[in-house]
Amino acid sequence: EGHLVESGGIVAQPGGSLRLSCAASGFTFGDYTMHWVRQPPGKGLEWVSLISWDSGATYYSDSVRGRFTISRDNSKDSLYLQMNSLRTEDTALYYCAKPSRMGSYAFGVWGQGTMVTVSS
Amino acid sequence: SYLLTQPPSVSVAPGQTARIVCGGNNIGSKTVHWSQQKPGQAPVLVVYDNSDRPSGIPERFSGSNSGNTATLTITRVEAGDEADYYCQVWDSSRDHVVFGGGTKLTVL
């Protein structure tokens, strides 16, 4: 079914930038749309962004559109999230997620998450 | 934007049946998925496509979806079922995934 490992989370200053990575294994990465989902401390899940299998389509939540950019490198089985103009409200655990099957929006595989803290 | 409404908490005694609802405008026309999240862990899919179970998920977990309400039902509740549960849909009008606010299931 697959395995996902996120990295890149750190403490960043408001207005700063950060790039998260997600390494995929155990499945044909290039076949799947991939997603980023975040969870602020003590709060619920919030969908952030998705990218289609061929990078032809990208979508963002209203809260990050224009500041975050999702990308992928199928040759490296990797997903990325470039985060610019960071705000304190971006503080969260960031998960990458894989659908349970092609064409589905049910997240069958999640990574363990990487923590982003935005603070001065 | 499309909103999904869940009760913040549900409590049930061991062995009883827990029902966690997820409300949304004409949610019955959408496909609903449910995830379970235990403290300190990543979410785990427990029901997909309204009522199907991934392999490894006990038959005690089931889902339904009609009208303005989707429901996750857990029969013969065990202490290990204590977790946060999230419903989720794809909002095709805005090309967004939408999560409900989550429901904390407490096993008394």
mmCIF file with all atom_site columns, C-alpha atoms in Angstrom:
data_model
loop_
_atom_site.group_PDB
_atom_site.id
_atom_site.type_symbol
_atom_site.label_atom_id
_atom_site.label_alt_id
_atom_site.label_comp_id
_atom_site.label_asym_id
_atom_site.label_entity_id
_atom_site.label_seq_id
_atom_site.pdbx_PDB_ins_code
_atom_site.Cartn_x
_atom_site.Cartn_y
_atom_site.Cartn_z
_atom_site.occupancy
_atom_site.B_iso_or_equiv
_atom_site.pdbx_formal_charge
_atom_site.auth_seq_id
_atom_site.auth_comp_id
_atom_site.auth_asym_id
_atom_site.auth_atom_id
_atom_site.pdbx_PDB_model_num
ATOM 1   C CA . GLU A 1 1   ? 0.000   0.000  0.000   1.00 0.00 ? 1   GLU A CA 1
ATOM 2   C CA . GLY A 1 2   ? 2.963   2.298  0.540   1.00 0.00 ? 2   GLY A CA 1
ATOM 3   C CA . HIS A 1 3   ? 4.994   4.331  2.940   1.00 0.00 ? 3   HIS A CA 1
ATOM 4   C CA . LEU A 1 4   ? 5.440   8.110  3.244   1.00 0.00 ? 4   LEU A CA 1
ATOM 5   C CA . VAL A 1 5   ? 8.097   10.025 5.177   1.00 0.00 ? 5   VAL A CA 1
ATOM 6   C CA . GLU A 1 6   ? 7.906   13.799 5.558   1.00 0.00 ? 6   GLU A CA 1
ATOM 7   C CA . SER A 1 7   ? 10.846  16.034 6.409   1.00 0.00 ? 7   SER A CA 1
ATOM 8   C CA . GLY A 1 8   ? 11.837  19.675 6.500   1.00 0.00 ? 8   GLY A CA 1
ATOM 9   C CA . GLY A 1 9   ? 9.808   20.942 9.408   1.00 0.00 ? 9   GLY A CA 1
ATOM 10  C CA . ILE A 1 10  ? 11.560  23.505 11.622  1.00 0.00 ? 10  ILE A CA 1
ATOM 11  C CA . VAL A 1 11  ? 11.003  26.703 13.555  1.00 0.00 ? 11  VAL A CA 1
ATOM 12  C CA . ALA A 1 12  ? 10.651  29.612 11.131  1.00 0.00 ? 12  ALA A CA 1
ATOM 13  C CA . GLN A 1 13  ? 10.023  33.315 11.534  1.00 0.00 ? 13  GLN A CA 1
ATOM 14  C CA . PRO A 1 14  ? 6.875   35.066 10.308  1.00 0.00 ? 14  PRO A CA 1
ATOM 15  C CA . GLY A 1 15  ? 7.403   36.114 6.721   1.00 0.00 ? 15  GLY A CA 1
ATOM 16  C CA . GLY A 1 16  ? 9.984   33.413 6.204   1.00 0.00 ? 16  GLY A CA 1
ATOM 17  C CA . SER A 1 17  ? 10.102  30.461 3.833   1.00 0.00 ? 17  SER A CA 1
ATOM 18  C CA . LEU A 1 18  ? 10.369  26.718 4.190   1.00 0.00 ? 18  LEU A CA 1
ATOM 19  C CA . ARG A 1 19  ? 10.304  23.667 1.926   1.00 0.00 ? 19  ARG A CA 1
ATOM 20  C CA . LEU A 1 20  ? 8.781   20.404 3.063   1.00 0.00 ? 20  LEU A CA 1
ATOM 21  C CA . SER A 1 21  ? 9.525   17.085 1.403   1.00 0.00 ? 21  SER A CA 1
ATOM 22  C CA . CYS A 1 22  ? 7.714   13.761 1.375   1.00 0.00 ? 22  CYS A CA 1
ATOM 23  C CA . ALA A 1 23  ? 9.544   10.609 0.275   1.00 0.00 ? 23  ALA A CA 1
ATOM 24  C CA . ALA A 1 24  ? 7.330   7.837  -1.044  1.00 0.00 ? 24  ALA A CA 1
ATOM 25  C CA . SER A 1 25  ? 8.029   4.119  -1.299  1.00 0.00 ? 25  SER A CA 1
ATOM 26  C CA . GLY A 1 26  ? 6.211   0.843  -1.766  1.00 0.00 ? 26  GLY A CA 1
ATOM 27  C CA . PHE A 1 27  ? 3.913   1.989  -4.561  1.00 0.00 ? 27  PHE A CA 1
ATOM 28  C CA . THR A 1 28  ? 4.096   3.531  -8.042  1.00 0.00 ? 28  THR A CA 1
ATOM 29  C CA . PHE A 1 29  ? 4.303   7.158  -6.947  1.00 0.00 ? 29  PHE A CA 1
ATOM 30  C CA . GLY A 1 30  ? 3.780   8.580  -10.425 1.00 0.00 ? 30  GLY A CA 1
ATOM 31  C CA . ASP A 1 31  ? 0.334   6.972  -10.688 1.00 0.00 ? 31  ASP A CA 1
ATOM 32  C CA . TYR A 1 32  ? -1.246  8.913  -7.833  1.00 0.00 ? 32  TYR A CA 1
ATOM 33  C CA . THR A 1 33  ? -2.530  12.381 -7.067  1.00 0.00 ? 33  THR A CA 1
ATOM 34  C CA . MET A 1 34  ? -0.891  13.416 -3.797  1.00 0.00 ? 34  MET A CA 1
ATOM 35  C CA . HIS A 1 35  ? -2.028  15.693 -0.991  1.00 0.00 ? 35  HIS A CA 1
ATOM 36  C CA . TRP A 1 36  ? -0.759  17.783 1.898   1.00 0.00 ? 36  TRP A CA 1
ATOM 37  C CA . VAL A 1 37  ? -2.905  17.978 5.052   1.00 0.00 ? 37  VAL A CA 1
ATOM 38  C CA . ARG A 1 38  ? -2.040  19.913 8.204   1.00 0.00 ? 38  ARG A CA 1
ATOM 39  C CA . GLN A 1 39  ? -3.104  19.824 11.827  1.00 0.00 ? 39  GLN A CA 1
ATOM 40  C CA . PRO A 1 40  ? -2.487  22.757 14.194  1.00 0.00 ? 40  PRO A CA 1
ATOM 41  C CA . PRO A 1 41  ? -1.625  21.715 17.736  1.00 0.00 ? 41  PRO A CA 1
ATOM 42  C CA . GLY A 1 42  ? -4.739  20.455 19.526  1.00 0.00 ? 42  GLY A CA 1
ATOM 43  C CA . LYS A 1 43  ? -6.976  21.096 16.522  1.00 0.00 ? 43  LYS A CA 1
ATOM 44  C CA . GLY A 1 44  ? -8.519  19.193 13.629  1.00 0.00 ? 44  GLY A CA 1
ATOM 45  C CA . LEU A 1 45  ? -7.331  18.213 10.191  1.00 0.00 ? 45  LEU A CA 1
ATOM 46  C CA . GLU A 1 46  ? -7.138  20.848 7.443   1.00 0.00 ? 46  GLU A CA 1
ATOM 47  C CA . TRP A 1 47  ? -6.558  19.999 3.797   1.00 0.00 ? 47  TRP A CA 1
ATOM 48  C CA . VAL A 1 48  ? -3.821  22.157 2.258   1.00 0.00 ? 48  VAL A CA 1
ATOM 49  C CA . SER A 1 49  ? -3.172  21.192 -1.355  1.00 0.00 ? 49  SER A CA 1
ATOM 50  C CA . LEU A 1 50  ? -3.152  18.508 -4.017  1.00 0.00 ? 50  LEU A CA 1
ATOM 51  C CA . ILE A 1 51  ? -1.166  17.814 -7.160  1.00 0.00 ? 51  ILE A CA 1
ATOM 52  C CA . SER A 1 52  ? -2.210  15.482 -9.953  1.00 0.00 ? 52  SER A CA 1
ATOM 53  C CA . TRP A 1 53  ? -0.054  12.538 -11.007 1.00 0.00 ? 53  TRP A CA 1
ATOM 54  C CA . ASP A 1 54  ? 1.501   14.483 -13.877 1.00 0.00 ? 54  ASP A CA 1
ATOM 55  C CA . SER A 1 55  ? 1.688   17.899 -12.124 1.00 0.00 ? 55  SER A CA 1
ATOM 56  C CA . GLY A 1 56  ? -0.912  19.121 -14.600 1.00 0.00 ? 56  GLY A CA 1
ATOM 57  C CA . ALA A 1 57  ? -3.337  20.219 -11.914 1.00 0.00 ? 57  ALA A CA 1
ATOM 58  C CA . THR A 1 58  ? -2.726  21.808 -8.530  1.00 0.00 ? 58  THR A CA 1
ATOM 59  C CA . TYR A 1 59  ? -5.282  23.068 -6.024  1.00 0.00 ? 59  TYR A CA 1
ATOM 60  C CA . TYR A 1 60  ? -4.932  24.927 -2.745  1.00 0.00 ? 60  TYR A CA 1
ATOM 61  C CA . SER A 1 61  ? -7.002  25.807 0.266   1.00 0.00 ? 61  SER A CA 1
ATOM 62  C CA . ASP A 1 62  ? -7.997  29.443 0.543   1.00 0.00 ? 62  ASP A CA 1
ATOM 63  C CA . SER A 1 63  ? -5.723  29.880 3.557   1.00 0.00 ? 63  SER A CA 1
ATOM 64  C CA . VAL A 1 64  ? -2.523  29.057 1.651   1.00 0.00 ? 64  VAL A CA 1
ATOM 65  C CA . ARG A 1 65  ? -3.266  29.959 -1.978  1.00 0.00 ? 65  ARG A CA 1
ATOM 66  C CA . GLY A 1 66  ? -0.716  32.415 -3.297  1.00 0.00 ? 66  GLY A CA 1
ATOM 67  C CA . ARG A 1 67  ? 1.793   31.606 -0.552  1.00 0.00 ? 67  ARG A CA 1
ATOM 68  C CA . PHE A 1 68  ? 2.356   27.848 -0.844  1.00 0.00 ? 68  PHE A CA 1
ATOM 69  C CA . THR A 1 69  ? 3.360   25.860 -3.929  1.00 0.00 ? 69  THR A CA 1
ATOM 70  C CA . ILE A 1 70  ? 2.999   22.109 -4.262  1.00 0.00 ? 70  ILE A CA 1
ATOM 71  C CA . SER A 1 71  ? 5.255   20.180 -6.619  1.00 0.00 ? 71  SER A CA 1
ATOM 72  C CA . ARG A 1 72  ? 6.519   16.681 -7.250  1.00 0.00 ? 72  ARG A CA 1
ATOM 73  C CA . ASP A 1 73  ? 9.375   14.811 -8.864  1.00 0.00 ? 73  ASP A CA 1
ATOM 74  C CA . ASN A 1 74  ? 8.184   11.415 -10.050 1.00 0.00 ? 74  ASN A CA 1
ATOM 75  C CA . SER A 1 75  ? 11.739  10.364 -10.915 1.00 0.00 ? 75  SER A CA 1
ATOM 76  C CA . LYS A 1 76  ? 12.607  10.736 -7.239  1.00 0.00 ? 76  LYS A CA 1
ATOM 77  C CA . ASP A 1 77  ? 9.274   9.502  -5.800  1.00 0.00 ? 77  ASP A CA 1
ATOM 78  C CA . SER A 1 78  ? 9.037   12.781 -3.937  1.00 0.00 ? 78  SER A CA 1
ATOM 79  C CA . LEU A 1 79  ? 6.410   15.387 -3.090  1.00 0.00 ? 79  LEU A CA 1
ATOM 80  C CA . TYR A 1 80  ? 7.197   18.935 -1.992  1.00 0.00 ? 80  TYR A CA 1
ATOM 81  C CA . LEU A 1 81  ? 5.533   21.940 -0.404  1.00 0.00 ? 81  LEU A CA 1
ATOM 82  C CA . GLN A 1 82  ? 7.212   25.319 -0.774  1.00 0.00 ? 82  GLN A CA 1
ATOM 83  C CA . MET A 1 83  ? 5.895   27.597 1.950   1.00 0.00 ? 83  MET A CA 1
ATOM 84  C CA . ASN A 1 84  ? 6.462   31.357 1.610   1.00 0.00 ? 84  ASN A CA 1
ATOM 85  C CA . SER A 1 85  ? 5.261   34.374 3.564   1.00 0.00 ? 85  SER A CA 1
ATOM 86  C CA . LEU A 1 86  ? 4.769   32.196 6.608   1.00 0.00 ? 86  LEU A CA 1
ATOM 87  C CA . ARG A 1 87  ? 2.276   33.237 9.265   1.00 0.00 ? 87  ARG A CA 1
ATOM 88  C CA . THR A 1 88  ? 1.893   32.160 12.876  1.00 0.00 ? 88  THR A CA 1
ATOM 89  C CA . GLU A 1 89  ? -1.347  30.417 11.898  1.00 0.00 ? 89  GLU A CA 1
ATOM 90  C CA . ASP A 1 90  ? 0.644   28.101 9.604   1.00 0.00 ? 90  ASP A CA 1
ATOM 91  C CA . THR A 1 91  ? 2.027   26.424 12.731  1.00 0.00 ? 91  THR A CA 1
ATOM 92  C CA . ALA A 1 92  ? 0.959   22.800 12.387  1.00 0.00 ? 92  ALA A CA 1
ATOM 93  C CA . LEU A 1 93  ? 1.959   19.200 11.857  1.00 0.00 ? 93  LEU A CA 1
ATOM 94  C CA . TYR A 1 94  ? 2.097   18.705 8.093   1.00 0.00 ? 94  TYR A CA 1
ATOM 95  C CA . TYR A 1 95  ? 1.175   15.326 6.633   1.00 0.00 ? 95  TYR A CA 1
ATOM 96  C CA . CYS A 1 96  ? 1.495   14.058 3.098   1.00 0.00 ? 96  CYS A CA 1
ATOM 97  C CA . ALA A 1 97  ? -1.249  11.627 2.121   1.00 0.00 ? 97  ALA A CA 1
ATOM 98  C CA . LYS A 1 98  ? -1.872  9.111  -0.639  1.00 0.00 ? 98  LYS A CA 1
ATOM 99  C CA . PRO A 1 99  ? -5.304  8.065  -1.886  1.00 0.00 ? 99  PRO A CA 1
ATOM 100 C CA . SER A 1 100 ? -6.373  4.492  -1.217  1.00 0.00 ? 100 SER A CA 1
ATOM 101 C CA . ARG A 1 101 ? -6.751  3.971  -4.965  1.00 0.00 ? 101 ARG A CA 1
ATOM 102 C CA . MET A 1 102 ? -6.337  6.031  -8.117  1.00 0.00 ? 102 MET A CA 1
ATOM 103 C CA . GLY A 1 103 ? -9.126  8.535  -8.543  1.00 0.00 ? 103 GLY A CA 1
ATOM 104 C CA . SER A 1 104 ? -10.179 8.416  -4.896  1.00 0.00 ? 104 SER A CA 1
ATOM 105 C CA . TYR A 1 105 ? -10.009 11.157 -2.288  1.00 0.00 ? 105 TYR A CA 1
ATOM 106 C CA . ALA A 1 106 ? -9.945  8.694  0.611   1.00 0.00 ? 106 ALA A CA 1
ATOM 107 C CA . PHE A 1 107 ? -6.496  8.883  2.199   1.00 0.00 ? 107 PHE A CA 1
ATOM 108 C CA . GLY A 1 108 ? -5.318  5.330  2.633   1.00 0.00 ? 108 GLY A CA 1
ATOM 109 C CA . VAL A 1 109 ? -1.706  6.141  3.506   1.00 0.00 ? 109 VAL A CA 1
ATOM 110 C CA . TRP A 1 110 ? -0.417  8.966  5.694   1.00 0.00 ? 110 TRP A CA 1
ATOM 111 C CA . GLY A 1 111 ? 3.110   9.885  6.694   1.00 0.00 ? 111 GLY A CA 1
ATOM 112 C CA . GLN A 1 112 ? 4.064   10.471 10.309  1.00 0.00 ? 112 GLN A CA 1
ATOM 113 C CA . GLY A 1 113 ? 4.055   14.251 9.769   1.00 0.00 ? 113 GLY A CA 1
ATOM 114 C CA . THR A 1 114 ? 6.648   17.002 10.085  1.00 0.00 ? 114 THR A CA 1
ATOM 115 C CA . MET A 1 115 ? 6.173   19.886 12.514  1.00 0.00 ? 115 MET A CA 1
ATOM 116 C CA . VAL A 1 116 ? 6.321   23.484 11.343  1.00 0.00 ? 116 VAL A CA 1
ATOM 117 C CA . THR A 1 117 ? 6.422   26.195 13.986  1.00 0.00 ? 117 THR A CA 1
ATOM 118 C CA . VAL A 1 118 ? 6.174   29.820 12.902  1.00 0.00 ? 118 VAL A CA 1
ATOM 119 C CA . SER A 1 119 ? 7.224   32.124 15.690  1.00 0.00 ? 119 SER A CA 1
ATOM 120 C CA . SER A 1 120 ? 9.340   35.195 16.250  1.00 0.00 ? 120 SER A CA 1
ATOM 121 C CA . SER B 2 1   ? -17.569 26.864 0.765   1.00 0.00 ? 1   SER B CA 1
ATOM 122 C CA . TYR B 2 2   ? -18.924 23.442 1.696   1.00 0.00 ? 2   TYR B CA 1
ATOM 123 C CA . LEU B 2 3   ? -19.129 22.810 5.440   1.00 0.00 ? 3   LEU B CA 1
ATOM 124 C CA . LEU B 2 4   ? -19.149 19.528 7.337   1.00 0.00 ? 4   LEU B CA 1
ATOM 125 C CA . THR B 2 5   ? -20.490 19.621 10.883  1.00 0.00 ? 5   THR B CA 1
ATOM 126 C CA . GLN B 2 6   ? -19.616 17.010 13.512  1.00 0.00 ? 6   GLN B CA 1
ATOM 127 C CA . PRO B 2 7   ? -20.455 16.946 17.223  1.00 0.00 ? 7   PRO B CA 1
ATOM 128 C CA . PRO B 2 8   ? -17.329 17.728 19.268  1.00 0.00 ? 8   PRO B CA 1
ATOM 129 C CA . SER B 2 9   ? -17.751 14.668 21.449  1.00 0.00 ? 9   SER B CA 1
ATOM 130 C CA . VAL B 2 10  ? -19.600 11.370 21.778  1.00 0.00 ? 10  VAL B CA 1
ATOM 131 C CA . SER B 2 11  ? -19.468 9.111  24.823  1.00 0.00 ? 11  SER B CA 1
ATOM 132 C CA . VAL B 2 12  ? -20.437 5.451  24.974  1.00 0.00 ? 12  VAL B CA 1
ATOM 133 C CA . ALA B 2 13  ? -20.026 2.554  27.379  1.00 0.00 ? 13  ALA B CA 1
ATOM 134 C CA . PRO B 2 14  ? -17.963 -0.479 26.357  1.00 0.00 ? 14  PRO B CA 1
ATOM 135 C CA . GLY B 2 15  ? -19.976 -2.987 24.375  1.00 0.00 ? 15  GLY B CA 1
ATOM 136 C CA . GLN B 2 16  ? -22.511 -0.411 23.262  1.00 0.00 ? 16  GLN B CA 1
ATOM 137 C CA . THR B 2 17  ? -22.958 1.211  19.842  1.00 0.00 ? 17  THR B CA 1
ATOM 138 C CA . ALA B 2 18  ? -21.464 4.589  18.971  1.00 0.00 ? 18  ALA B CA 1
ATOM 139 C CA . ARG B 2 19  ? -22.903 6.712  16.184  1.00 0.00 ? 19  ARG B CA 1
ATOM 140 C CA . ILE B 2 20  ? -20.926 9.697  14.954  1.00 0.00 ? 20  ILE B CA 1
ATOM 141 C CA . VAL B 2 21  ? -22.747 11.978 12.557  1.00 0.00 ? 21  VAL B CA 1
ATOM 142 C CA . CYS B 2 22  ? -21.442 14.318 9.899   1.00 0.00 ? 22  CYS B CA 1
ATOM 143 C CA . GLY B 2 23  ? -23.819 16.939 8.571   1.00 0.00 ? 23  GLY B CA 1
ATOM 144 C CA . GLY B 2 24  ? -23.596 18.736 5.253   1.00 0.00 ? 24  GLY B CA 1
ATOM 145 C CA . ASN B 2 25  ? -25.922 20.231 2.670   1.00 0.00 ? 25  ASN B CA 1
ATOM 146 C CA . ASN B 2 26  ? -27.133 17.300 0.549   1.00 0.00 ? 26  ASN B CA 1
ATOM 147 C CA . ILE B 2 27  ? -24.137 15.264 1.704   1.00 0.00 ? 27  ILE B CA 1
ATOM 148 C CA . GLY B 2 28  ? -25.954 12.188 0.407   1.00 0.00 ? 28  GLY B CA 1
ATOM 149 C CA . SER B 2 29  ? -24.953 13.269 -3.088  1.00 0.00 ? 29  SER B CA 1
ATOM 150 C CA . LYS B 2 30  ? -21.269 13.177 -2.135  1.00 0.00 ? 30  LYS B CA 1
ATOM 151 C CA . THR B 2 31  ? -18.851 10.390 -1.263  1.00 0.00 ? 31  THR B CA 1
ATOM 152 C CA . VAL B 2 32  ? -17.867 10.375 2.391   1.00 0.00 ? 32  VAL B CA 1
ATOM 153 C CA . HIS B 2 33  ? -14.755 8.939  3.990   1.00 0.00 ? 33  HIS B CA 1
ATOM 154 C CA . TRP B 2 34  ? -13.995 8.505  7.683   1.00 0.00 ? 34  TRP B CA 1
ATOM 155 C CA . SER B 2 35  ? -10.628 8.503  9.452   1.00 0.00 ? 35  SER B CA 1
ATOM 156 C CA . GLN B 2 36  ? -9.654  7.615  13.006  1.00 0.00 ? 36  GLN B CA 1
ATOM 157 C CA . GLN B 2 37  ? -6.842  9.424  14.803  1.00 0.00 ? 37  GLN B CA 1
ATOM 158 C CA . LYS B 2 38  ? -5.457  8.301  18.131  1.00 0.00 ? 38  LYS B CA 1
ATOM 159 C CA . PRO B 2 39  ? -3.329  10.662 20.250  1.00 0.00 ? 39  PRO B CA 1
ATOM 160 C CA . GLY B 2 40  ? 0.136   11.192 18.827  1.00 0.00 ? 40  GLY B CA 1
ATOM 161 C CA . GLN B 2 41  ? -0.587  9.119  15.722  1.00 0.00 ? 41  GLN B CA 1
ATOM 162 C CA . ALA B 2 42  ? -1.355  9.832  12.075  1.00 0.00 ? 42  ALA B CA 1
ATOM 163 C CA . PRO B 2 43  ? -4.945  9.329  10.930  1.00 0.00 ? 43  PRO B CA 1
ATOM 164 C CA . VAL B 2 44  ? -6.091  5.905  9.726   1.00 0.00 ? 44  VAL B CA 1
ATOM 165 C CA . LEU B 2 45  ? -8.834  5.381  7.157   1.00 0.00 ? 45  LEU B CA 1
ATOM 166 C CA . VAL B 2 46  ? -11.663 3.308  8.646   1.00 0.00 ? 46  VAL B CA 1
ATOM 167 C CA . VAL B 2 47  ? -14.474 3.771  6.114   1.00 0.00 ? 47  VAL B CA 1
ATOM 168 C CA . TYR B 2 48  ? -14.276 4.915  2.498   1.00 0.00 ? 48  TYR B CA 1
ATOM 169 C CA . ASP B 2 49  ? -16.838 5.499  -0.231  1.00 0.00 ? 49  ASP B CA 1
ATOM 170 C CA . ASN B 2 50  ? -19.601 5.980  2.361   1.00 0.00 ? 50  ASN B CA 1
ATOM 171 C CA . SER B 2 51  ? -19.692 2.405  3.623   1.00 0.00 ? 51  SER B CA 1
ATOM 172 C CA . ASP B 2 52  ? -16.671 0.330  2.555   1.00 0.00 ? 52  ASP B CA 1
ATOM 173 C CA . ARG B 2 53  ? -13.977 -0.816 4.948   1.00 0.00 ? 53  ARG B CA 1
ATOM 174 C CA . PRO B 2 54  ? -10.256 -1.007 4.151   1.00 0.00 ? 54  PRO B CA 1
ATOM 175 C CA . SER B 2 55  ? -8.620  -4.330 4.784   1.00 0.00 ? 55  SER B CA 1
ATOM 176 C CA . GLY B 2 56  ? -7.757  -4.792 8.432   1.00 0.00 ? 56  GLY B CA 1
ATOM 177 C CA . ILE B 2 57  ? -10.573 -2.614 9.741   1.00 0.00 ? 57  ILE B CA 1
ATOM 178 C CA . PRO B 2 58  ? -12.992 -4.609 11.920  1.00 0.00 ? 58  PRO B CA 1
ATOM 179 C CA . GLU B 2 59  ? -16.546 -5.241 10.736  1.00 0.00 ? 59  GLU B CA 1
ATOM 180 C CA . ARG B 2 60  ? -17.674 -3.328 13.807  1.00 0.00 ? 60  ARG B CA 1
ATOM 181 C CA . PHE B 2 61  ? -17.017 -0.152 11.797  1.00 0.00 ? 61  PHE B CA 1
ATOM 182 C CA . SER B 2 62  ? -19.655 0.787  9.229   1.00 0.00 ? 62  SER B CA 1
ATOM 183 C CA . GLY B 2 63  ? -20.880 3.867  7.432   1.00 0.00 ? 63  GLY B CA 1
ATOM 184 C CA . SER B 2 64  ? -24.004 5.233  5.816   1.00 0.00 ? 64  SER B CA 1
ATOM 185 C CA . ASN B 2 65  ? -24.849 8.402  3.929   1.00 0.00 ? 65  ASN B CA 1
ATOM 186 C CA . SER B 2 66  ? -28.210 9.871  2.993   1.00 0.00 ? 66  SER B CA 1
ATOM 187 C CA . GLY B 2 67  ? -29.868 13.244 2.774   1.00 0.00 ? 67  GLY B CA 1
ATOM 188 C CA . ASN B 2 68  ? -27.995 15.772 4.861   1.00 0.00 ? 68  ASN B CA 1
ATOM 189 C CA . THR B 2 69  ? -26.277 13.321 7.216   1.00 0.00 ? 69  THR B CA 1
ATOM 190 C CA . ALA B 2 70  ? -23.530 10.729 7.005   1.00 0.00 ? 70  ALA B CA 1
ATOM 191 C CA . THR B 2 71  ? -23.019 8.385  9.944   1.00 0.00 ? 71  THR B CA 1
ATOM 192 C CA . LEU B 2 72  ? -20.117 6.319  11.206  1.00 0.00 ? 72  LEU B CA 1
ATOM 193 C CA . THR B 2 73  ? -21.376 3.471  13.374  1.00 0.00 ? 73  THR B CA 1
ATOM 194 C CA . ILE B 2 74  ? -19.136 1.494  15.697  1.00 0.00 ? 74  ILE B CA 1
ATOM 195 C CA . THR B 2 75  ? -20.766 -1.550 17.278  1.00 0.00 ? 75  THR B CA 1
ATOM 196 C CA . ARG B 2 76  ? -19.506 -3.388 20.370  1.00 0.00 ? 76  ARG B CA 1
ATOM 197 C CA . VAL B 2 77  ? -17.291 -0.437 21.248  1.00 0.00 ? 77  VAL B CA 1
ATOM 198 C CA . GLU B 2 78  ? -13.940 -1.243 22.853  1.00 0.00 ? 78  GLU B CA 1
ATOM 199 C CA . ALA B 2 79  ? -11.559 0.894  24.880  1.00 0.00 ? 79  ALA B CA 1
ATOM 200 C CA . GLY B 2 80  ? -9.186  0.863  21.925  1.00 0.00 ? 80  GLY B CA 1
ATOM 201 C CA . ASP B 2 81  ? -11.745 2.690  19.786  1.00 0.00 ? 81  ASP B CA 1
ATOM 202 C CA . GLU B 2 82  ? -11.265 5.853  21.838  1.00 0.00 ? 82  GLU B CA 1
ATOM 203 C CA . ALA B 2 83  ? -9.993  8.407  19.317  1.00 0.00 ? 83  ALA B CA 1
ATOM 204 C CA . ASP B 2 84  ? -10.875 11.425 17.202  1.00 0.00 ? 84  ASP B CA 1
ATOM 205 C CA . TYR B 2 85  ? -12.941 10.666 14.115  1.00 0.00 ? 85  TYR B CA 1
ATOM 206 C CA . TYR B 2 86  ? -13.062 12.864 11.009  1.00 0.00 ? 86  TYR B CA 1
ATOM 207 C CA . CYS B 2 87  ? -15.445 12.786 8.078   1.00 0.00 ? 87  CYS B CA 1
ATOM 208 C CA . GLN B 2 88  ? -14.231 14.016 4.704   1.00 0.00 ? 88  GLN B CA 1
ATOM 209 C CA . VAL B 2 89  ? -15.605 14.761 1.239   1.00 0.00 ? 89  VAL B CA 1
ATOM 210 C CA . TRP B 2 90  ? -14.431 16.144 -2.093  1.00 0.00 ? 90  TRP B CA 1
ATOM 211 C CA . ASP B 2 91  ? -16.080 19.457 -2.908  1.00 0.00 ? 91  ASP B CA 1
ATOM 212 C CA . SER B 2 92  ? -16.075 19.386 -6.687  1.00 0.00 ? 92  SER B CA 1
ATOM 213 C CA . SER B 2 93  ? -17.461 22.918 -6.952  1.00 0.00 ? 93  SER B CA 1
ATOM 214 C CA . ARG B 2 94  ? -14.211 24.296 -5.545  1.00 0.00 ? 94  ARG B CA 1
ATOM 215 C CA . ASP B 2 95  ? -11.803 21.402 -6.140  1.00 0.00 ? 95  ASP B CA 1
ATOM 216 C CA . HIS B 2 96  ? -11.151 21.140 -2.421  1.00 0.00 ? 96  HIS B CA 1
ATOM 217 C CA . VAL B 2 97  ? -11.011 18.323 0.081   1.00 0.00 ? 97  VAL B CA 1
ATOM 218 C CA . VAL B 2 98  ? -13.159 19.226 3.095   1.00 0.00 ? 98  VAL B CA 1
ATOM 219 C CA . PHE B 2 99  ? -12.809 17.755 6.582   1.00 0.00 ? 99  PHE B CA 1
ATOM 220 C CA . GLY B 2 100 ? -15.342 17.861 9.356   1.00 0.00 ? 100 GLY B CA 1
ATOM 221 C CA . GLY B 2 101 ? -14.190 19.393 12.617  1.00 0.00 ? 101 GLY B CA 1
ATOM 222 C CA . GLY B 2 102 ? -13.731 15.991 14.231  1.00 0.00 ? 102 GLY B CA 1
ATOM 223 C CA . THR B 2 103 ? -15.520 14.093 16.985  1.00 0.00 ? 103 THR B CA 1
ATOM 224 C CA . LYS B 2 104 ? -13.786 12.823 20.099  1.00 0.00 ? 104 LYS B CA 1
ATOM 225 C CA . LEU B 2 105 ? -15.118 9.388  21.015  1.00 0.00 ? 105 LEU B CA 1
ATOM 226 C CA . THR B 2 106 ? -14.826 8.647  24.725  1.00 0.00 ? 106 THR B CA 1
ATOM 227 C CA . VAL B 2 107 ? -15.326 5.110  25.989  1.00 0.00 ? 107 VAL B CA 1
ATOM 228 C CA . LEU B 2 108 ? -16.715 5.385  29.502  1.00 0.00 ? 108 LEU B CA 1
#
